[in-house]
Structure formats: C-alpha cells, structure tokens
Short mmCIF file of C-alpha atoms in Angstrom, two decimals:
data_model
loop_
_atom_site.label_atom_id
_atom_site.label_comp_id
_atom_site.label_asym_id
_atom_site.label_seq_id
_atom_site.Cartn_x
_atom_site.Cartn_y
_atom_site.Cartn_z
CA MET A 1 18.93 39.87 -46.67
CA ILE A 2 15.83 37.71 -47.17
CA LEU A 3 18.03 34.62 -47.43
CA LYS A 4 19.84 35.50 -44.18
CA GLN A 5 16.55 36.06 -42.34
CA GLY A 6 15.24 32.72 -43.58
CA LEU A 7 18.35 30.91 -42.41
CA LEU A 8 18.19 32.70 -39.07
CA GLY A 9 14.55 31.64 -38.58
CA LEU A 10 15.38 28.05 -39.51
CA GLY A 11 18.24 28.10 -37.05
CA ILE A 12 15.96 29.28 -34.24
CA ILE A 13 13.41 26.54 -34.98
CA LEU A 14 16.08 23.86 -35.10
CA GLY A 15 17.59 25.23 -31.88
CA ILE A 16 14.26 25.07 -30.07
CA GLY A 17 13.69 21.50 -31.29
CA LEU A 18 17.16 20.38 -30.22
CA SER A 19 16.73 22.13 -26.87
CA ALA A 20 13.43 20.33 -26.17
CA THR A 21 14.99 16.99 -27.13
CA THR A 22 17.97 17.67 -24.86
CA VAL A 23 15.70 18.58 -21.92
CA GLU A 24 13.67 15.37 -22.37
CA ALA A 25 16.84 13.29 -22.65
CA ALA A 26 18.25 14.93 -19.52
CA THR A 27 15.17 14.13 -17.44
CA LYS A 28 15.80 11.09 -15.26
CA TYR A 29 13.20 8.73 -13.85
CA VAL A 30 13.15 6.35 -10.91
CA LYS A 31 12.82 2.63 -11.52
CA VAL A 32 9.52 1.11 -10.44
CA GLY A 33 9.19 -2.66 -10.10
CA ASN A 34 6.46 -4.97 -11.37
CA THR A 35 5.30 -6.08 -7.91
CA GLU A 36 2.15 -4.83 -6.21
CA HIS A 37 4.08 -2.89 -3.58
CA ASN A 38 6.59 -0.30 -4.82
CA TYR A 39 7.86 2.33 -2.41
CA LEU A 40 9.14 5.82 -3.22
CA LYS A 41 9.98 8.83 -1.05
CA THR A 42 8.80 12.28 -2.11
CA LYS A 43 11.61 14.80 -2.70
CA GLN A 44 9.15 17.66 -3.00
CA THR A 45 5.60 18.41 -1.88
CA ILE A 46 3.07 16.54 -4.02
CA LYS A 47 -0.44 17.89 -4.55
CA THR A 48 -3.15 15.72 -6.04
CA THR A 49 -6.91 15.33 -5.84
CA GLY A 50 -9.27 12.90 -4.15
CA PRO A 51 -11.64 10.51 -5.94
CA THR A 52 -14.21 13.28 -6.44
CA LYS A 53 -11.50 15.60 -7.85
CA LYS A 54 -12.73 18.32 -5.49
CA ALA A 55 -10.71 17.73 -2.34
CA GLN A 56 -7.01 18.43 -2.80
CA VAL A 57 -4.53 16.19 -1.01
CA THR A 58 -1.09 17.50 -0.05
CA ILE A 59 1.72 15.00 0.56
CA PRO A 60 4.73 16.59 2.28
CA LYS A 61 8.32 16.25 1.15
CA GLY A 62 10.02 13.23 2.73
CA THR A 63 6.88 11.04 2.80
CA ILE A 64 7.19 7.37 1.84
CA VAL A 65 4.42 6.45 -0.59
CA GLU A 66 3.32 3.28 -2.35
CA VAL A 67 2.85 3.53 -6.11
CA LYS A 68 1.61 1.62 -9.15
CA ASP A 69 3.45 1.84 -12.46
CA ASN A 70 1.24 3.66 -14.97
CA SER A 71 3.64 3.99 -17.88
CA HIS A 72 2.14 3.64 -21.36
CA ALA A 73 3.88 1.99 -24.32
CA ALA A 74 4.98 5.38 -25.67
CA ASP A 75 6.44 6.28 -22.26
CA GLN A 76 8.41 3.06 -22.11
CA LYS A 77 9.73 3.61 -25.63
CA HIS A 78 11.20 6.96 -24.59
CA GLY A 79 12.35 5.81 -21.15
CA ARG A 80 9.71 7.76 -19.25
CA VAL A 81 8.09 6.43 -16.06
CA TYR A 82 4.67 7.46 -14.76
CA VAL A 83 3.00 6.30 -11.56
CA LYS A 84 -0.21 6.63 -9.58
CA LEU A 85 -0.06 6.83 -5.80
CA GLU A 86 -1.93 4.23 -3.73
CA MET A 87 -3.78 6.76 -1.59
CA GLY A 88 -5.39 4.06 0.56
CA ARG A 89 -1.88 3.10 1.73
CA LEU A 90 -1.32 6.54 3.26
CA SER A 91 -2.21 7.46 6.83
CA TYR A 92 -5.59 8.89 7.66
CA HIS A 93 -4.32 12.43 8.26
CA LEU A 94 -3.14 12.56 4.63
CA ARG A 95 -5.72 10.54 2.69
CA GLY A 96 -8.74 11.76 4.65
CA ASP A 97 -12.02 9.97 5.23
CA GLN A 98 -12.07 8.36 1.77
CA PRO A 99 -12.17 4.79 0.46
CA GLN A 100 -9.04 3.47 -1.22
CA TYR A 101 -8.26 5.18 -4.51
CA LEU A 102 -5.40 6.03 -6.87
CA SER A 103 -4.02 9.53 -7.39
CA ARG A 104 -3.79 11.25 -10.74
CA ARG A 105 -0.98 10.17 -13.06
CA LEU A 106 2.42 11.61 -12.06
CA ALA A 107 5.81 11.63 -13.79
CA ALA A 108 8.18 9.63 -11.58
CA THR A 109 11.20 11.87 -12.09
CA THR A 110 14.23 11.79 -9.82
CA ALA A 111 13.51 15.43 -9.01
CA ARG A 112 10.16 14.39 -7.54
CA PHE A 113 10.79 10.90 -6.09
CA GLN A 114 13.52 8.73 -4.64
CA LYS A 115 13.43 4.92 -4.77
CA VAL A 116 13.55 3.36 -1.28
CA ARG A 117 13.64 -0.14 0.14
CA VAL A 118 10.58 -1.76 1.66
CA PRO A 119 10.21 -0.07 5.08
CA GLN A 120 10.85 -2.32 8.08
CA TYR A 121 7.49 -1.53 9.62
CA VAL A 122 5.57 -3.19 6.76
CA GLN A 123 7.77 -6.26 6.53
CA TYR A 124 5.40 -8.34 8.63
CA TYR A 125 4.17 -9.68 5.28
CA SER A 126 5.79 -10.46 1.93
CA THR A 127 5.38 -7.35 -0.21
CA GLN A 128 7.43 -8.47 -3.22
CA LYS A 129 5.91 -11.89 -3.88
CA THR A 130 4.29 -12.47 -7.30
CA TYR A 131 2.99 -15.39 -9.34
CA PRO A 132 3.64 -16.09 -13.02
CA THR A 133 0.92 -15.53 -15.60
CA GLY A 134 -1.37 -18.55 -15.84
CA ALA A 135 -0.63 -19.80 -12.32
CA ARG A 136 -4.33 -19.54 -11.42
CA ARG A 137 -3.25 -18.04 -8.14
CA TYR A 138 -3.52 -14.33 -7.40
CA ARG A 139 -1.65 -12.35 -4.77
CA VAL A 140 -3.94 -10.32 -2.50
CA ALA A 141 -1.79 -9.51 0.58
CA ASP A 142 -2.27 -5.83 1.41
CA GLY A 143 -1.16 -5.62 5.04
CA ASN A 144 -4.65 -5.53 6.58
CA LEU A 145 -5.00 -7.79 9.63
CA TYR A 146 -8.47 -8.80 10.84
CA ALA A 147 -9.37 -10.51 14.12
CA GLY A 148 -9.78 -14.26 13.60
CA ILE A 149 -7.88 -17.11 11.97
CA LYS A 150 -9.48 -17.32 8.52
CA VAL A 151 -11.65 -15.56 5.99
CA PRO A 152 -15.26 -16.13 7.13
CA ALA A 153 -17.12 -18.66 5.02
CA ASN A 154 -20.23 -16.45 5.07
CA LEU A 155 -18.36 -13.25 4.19
CA TYR A 156 -20.34 -12.46 1.04
CA THR A 157 -23.72 -13.65 2.27
CA THR A 158 -23.80 -11.85 5.63
CA LYS A 159 -24.58 -8.14 5.80
CA ASN A 160 -22.64 -5.75 8.04
CA LEU A 161 -19.98 -8.28 9.00
CA THR A 162 -17.33 -6.41 11.03
CA ALA A 163 -14.16 -7.16 12.99
CA PRO A 164 -11.23 -5.32 14.59
CA ARG A 165 -8.70 -4.32 11.91
CA LEU A 166 -5.04 -3.35 12.18
CA TYR A 167 -2.95 -1.81 9.41
CA VAL A 168 0.49 -0.24 9.00
CA THR A 169 0.58 2.49 6.36
CA ALA A 170 3.30 3.15 3.80
CA ASP A 171 4.23 6.40 5.54
CA GLY A 172 4.73 4.68 8.88
CA TYR A 173 1.51 4.95 10.89
CA LEU A 174 -0.09 2.19 12.96
CA GLU A 175 -3.85 2.35 12.42
CA TYR A 176 -6.39 0.40 14.47
CA TYR A 177 -10.10 0.11 13.76
CA LYS A 178 -12.14 -1.27 16.65
CA SER A 179 -14.93 -2.34 14.28
CA ALA A 180 -14.31 -2.31 10.52
CA PRO A 181 -16.24 -3.78 7.57
CA MET A 182 -14.68 -7.18 7.00
CA MET A 183 -12.37 -7.08 3.96
CA ASP A 184 -14.17 -4.13 2.39
CA LEU A 185 -11.95 -1.11 1.76
CA ASN A 186 -14.33 0.49 -0.72
CA VAL A 187 -16.23 2.29 2.03
CA ALA A 188 -15.01 5.29 4.03
CA GLN A 189 -13.49 4.27 7.35
CA THR A 190 -12.17 6.36 10.23
CA PRO A 191 -9.53 4.68 12.43
CA THR A 192 -10.04 4.45 16.16
CA VAL A 193 -6.43 5.59 16.41
CA SER A 194 -3.71 6.51 13.92
CA ALA A 195 -0.28 6.76 15.54
CA LYS A 196 3.12 7.54 14.06
CA ILE A 197 5.55 4.64 14.52
CA THR A 198 8.61 5.97 16.31
CA LYS A 199 10.74 2.82 16.48
CA VAL A 200 10.80 -0.69 15.01
CA LYS A 201 12.48 -3.78 16.48
CA VAL A 202 12.65 -7.05 14.58
CA VAL A 203 13.24 -10.58 15.85
CA ARG A 204 13.53 -12.43 12.54
CA SER A 205 14.05 -15.88 14.05
CA SER A 206 10.55 -15.80 15.56
CA GLY A 207 8.75 -13.66 12.96
CA LEU A 208 8.22 -10.91 15.53
CA ARG A 209 7.91 -7.21 14.72
CA MET A 210 7.75 -4.70 17.59
CA LEU A 211 6.23 -1.32 16.80
CA TYR A 212 6.61 1.58 19.23
CA THR A 213 4.52 4.76 19.29
CA LYS A 214 4.26 7.85 21.45
CA THR A 215 0.53 8.16 20.85
CA ALA A 216 -1.67 5.92 23.00
CA ILE A 217 -2.84 2.69 21.38
CA PRO A 218 -5.89 0.77 22.73
CA ALA A 219 -4.96 -1.89 25.27
CA ALA A 220 -6.65 -4.51 23.09
CA ILE A 221 -3.56 -4.61 20.85
CA SER A 222 -0.86 -2.72 22.76
CA ASP A 223 0.97 -2.39 26.10
CA ARG A 224 2.28 0.76 27.70
CA VAL A 225 5.98 0.23 28.32
CA SER A 226 7.09 3.76 29.31
CA GLN A 227 5.59 6.86 30.90
CA THR A 228 7.76 9.30 28.94
CA GLY A 229 9.56 9.62 25.62
CA ASP A 230 8.69 8.64 22.08
CA GLN A 231 8.40 4.87 22.69
CA GLN A 232 5.63 4.70 25.27
CA TYR A 233 3.38 2.07 23.64
CA LEU A 234 4.35 -1.28 22.15
CA THR A 235 2.34 -3.29 19.63
CA THR A 236 3.70 -6.70 18.66
CA ILE A 237 2.88 -8.43 15.39
CA LYS A 238 4.02 -12.04 15.26
CA ARG A 239 3.87 -14.04 12.07
CA ARG A 240 2.89 -17.62 12.91
CA TYR A 241 3.82 -19.14 9.52
CA ARG A 242 0.51 -20.98 9.56
CA TYR A 243 -2.20 -20.71 6.93
CA SER A 244 -5.92 -21.33 6.66
CA ALA A 245 -8.14 -21.86 3.64
CA THR A 246 -11.76 -20.90 3.02
CA VAL A 247 -13.57 -22.61 0.14
CA CYS A 248 -16.01 -20.35 -1.69
CA TYR A 249 -18.80 -21.72 -3.86
CA GLN A 250 -20.59 -20.24 -6.85
CA ARG A 251 -23.89 -18.62 -5.91
CA ASP A 252 -25.88 -20.21 -8.70
CA ARG A 253 -24.11 -23.57 -8.32
CA PRO A 254 -23.69 -24.27 -4.59
CA THR A 255 -21.63 -27.42 -5.16
CA SER A 256 -19.13 -25.81 -7.57
CA VAL A 257 -16.02 -24.18 -6.12
CA SER A 258 -15.40 -20.64 -7.37
CA ASN A 259 -12.14 -19.98 -5.50
CA ILE A 260 -10.20 -20.74 -2.34
CA GLN A 261 -9.18 -17.84 -0.12
CA VAL A 262 -5.88 -18.41 1.67
CA ALA A 263 -5.06 -16.47 4.85
CA ALA A 264 -1.83 -16.14 6.82
CA GLN A 265 -2.19 -16.30 10.60
CA TYR A 266 -0.73 -13.75 13.03
CA LEU A 267 -0.70 -12.93 16.71
CA VAL A 268 -1.19 -9.30 17.77
CA LYS A 269 -0.50 -8.99 21.48
CA GLY A 270 -1.23 -12.71 21.66
CA HIS A 271 -4.62 -12.44 19.92
CA ASP A 272 -5.44 -14.22 16.65
CA PHE A 273 -5.48 -12.10 13.49
CA PHE A 274 -5.34 -13.09 9.83
CA MET A 275 -4.42 -11.55 6.50
CA HIS A 276 -6.06 -12.56 3.24
CA THR A 277 -2.98 -13.36 1.13
CA ASP A 278 -4.03 -15.36 -1.94
CA ASP A 279 -6.94 -16.42 -4.12
CA VAL A 280 -6.53 -19.85 -5.68
CA MET A 281 -8.69 -20.64 -8.69
CA PRO A 282 -9.73 -24.28 -9.29
CA ASP A 283 -8.79 -25.99 -12.55
#
C-alpha cells in the first residue's frame, strides 16, 4: 500500500511537470523585428501603468501599438517574446498628459497581440531603416515634424525654443501642437488638436500622403473639403526628398564637431516642416 501511494504521488508530480511544460510549449508568440518601429494590434484589452506607476492606462482591443522587443537571453532560448509598448506613440486620449515612456514588460503572445504591417498613415517616413553596428550613424526618425527646414543651430543653447509640431500616432491620430518645445519629448505636452484619421490617400510618385479627419484641424495645416461626413478636413504631408544638415560643436571645444544632425524636408499644406532623421558622428 505504501509503495502504491508513493508511485501515485510520483505520478502526480510528473504529470504536473509535464503539463506545465506542455502549456509553455503550446504558447505562441508574435515575431517582433529588430527595427525601431514594430507594430502590433491588441487582440484583448491591455492595462498598464504610467511612468509614476500610479495612473493606470487602458488600451482597448483592436488598437495598433508600437513596441520595443524586451526579450532576455533566457526568453530567446525558450522561444518566448516580451515587449514594452512605446506609450509616447499612442494618441493623447490613451497616453494622457505624460512625456514619452515605455510600458511595463508584456508577454507578446498571439492571444494578446497580432503582428501588422506598417500603417499607411505613418508611411510618410521610413520606419524600417537601420544602420549596421559601427556605421557611426544613428537613426533618429520618429515621425515628429517641426516647422522649418533644418534643426536649429542654437537648439541646445537657447532656452524655451518652440515651434509648431505635427505627429501621426501609431493608433491613427493626427496630432498638432501650435507651439511645442523643439525636439524635446521628455516634457508633458497637450496637443492643440488630436483627431482620428478616417481615410488615407497616397500618391507615391510625388511623395504625397493625404490624411482625412472628421474632427476640425487648424487651418494652418489643413483645409476643409466637405461640410458633412467623416472626411471633412484634409491635411497633406508631402515628402520633398531633400535634406539639410546642422553641424553641432562640442561645448568645451567650440571648433570640434560633436555630431551632424540630418533632417528630411517636408511640405505640410505647402509650409516647410522638417524631421530629424539621423545623427552622423565624425571620425
């Protein structure tokens, strides 16, 4: 009797161990690329916390999010994938009045996320471009467009430098800031308007992207094209395929170059805007 009980107990333990292994093996994960911009769609409601860990953020099912791979070596060994959500890439009504930050670490299971292609509305810039290690050139492009044609030479020596800013979020909102801190996303910013994009038209031959919204967009960057319906306002973003360069010098050595900031030039409703795309380090 004692022998039978011992064998029974051993069988239960082995069964539990095999069951756990089977469950882990059965769990499937989405594939996340090595680029800076990876897009997933939520298949269930995601709840996470803000940077202070006090405010809870709820991301509805069906939301397109941008993520960073956060898988550790042990995760990769067992085929597991973990990510952190780029909360600054979400629209204002989801992220709140917070600077850019990453969410807590989440298992990127197929029950929770679905891999999606780069949305059309953010394809006004190259989201999948990378440089090899040791290239001494770093990709910066984050989708933020600022009024002007180049990164200001006095950006880091002038206080309170502001400019109009335009941004298209991962979840499909057009956000416009009438006066935003120039290239500083580490401070809380409230958009002048945040409008859901209802339709996208693309003219690839001319680098033109046409974004329609139902919500009113300031006339500075948009035209009203209809009095009714979901496509009442039109904002055009035209890629000019021209670039500018700003040479930055070391503070303690004014004649020594620290880096060169490259910017791509755009037209938004015919007005000059630029996006900081690359940092080039001198040899």
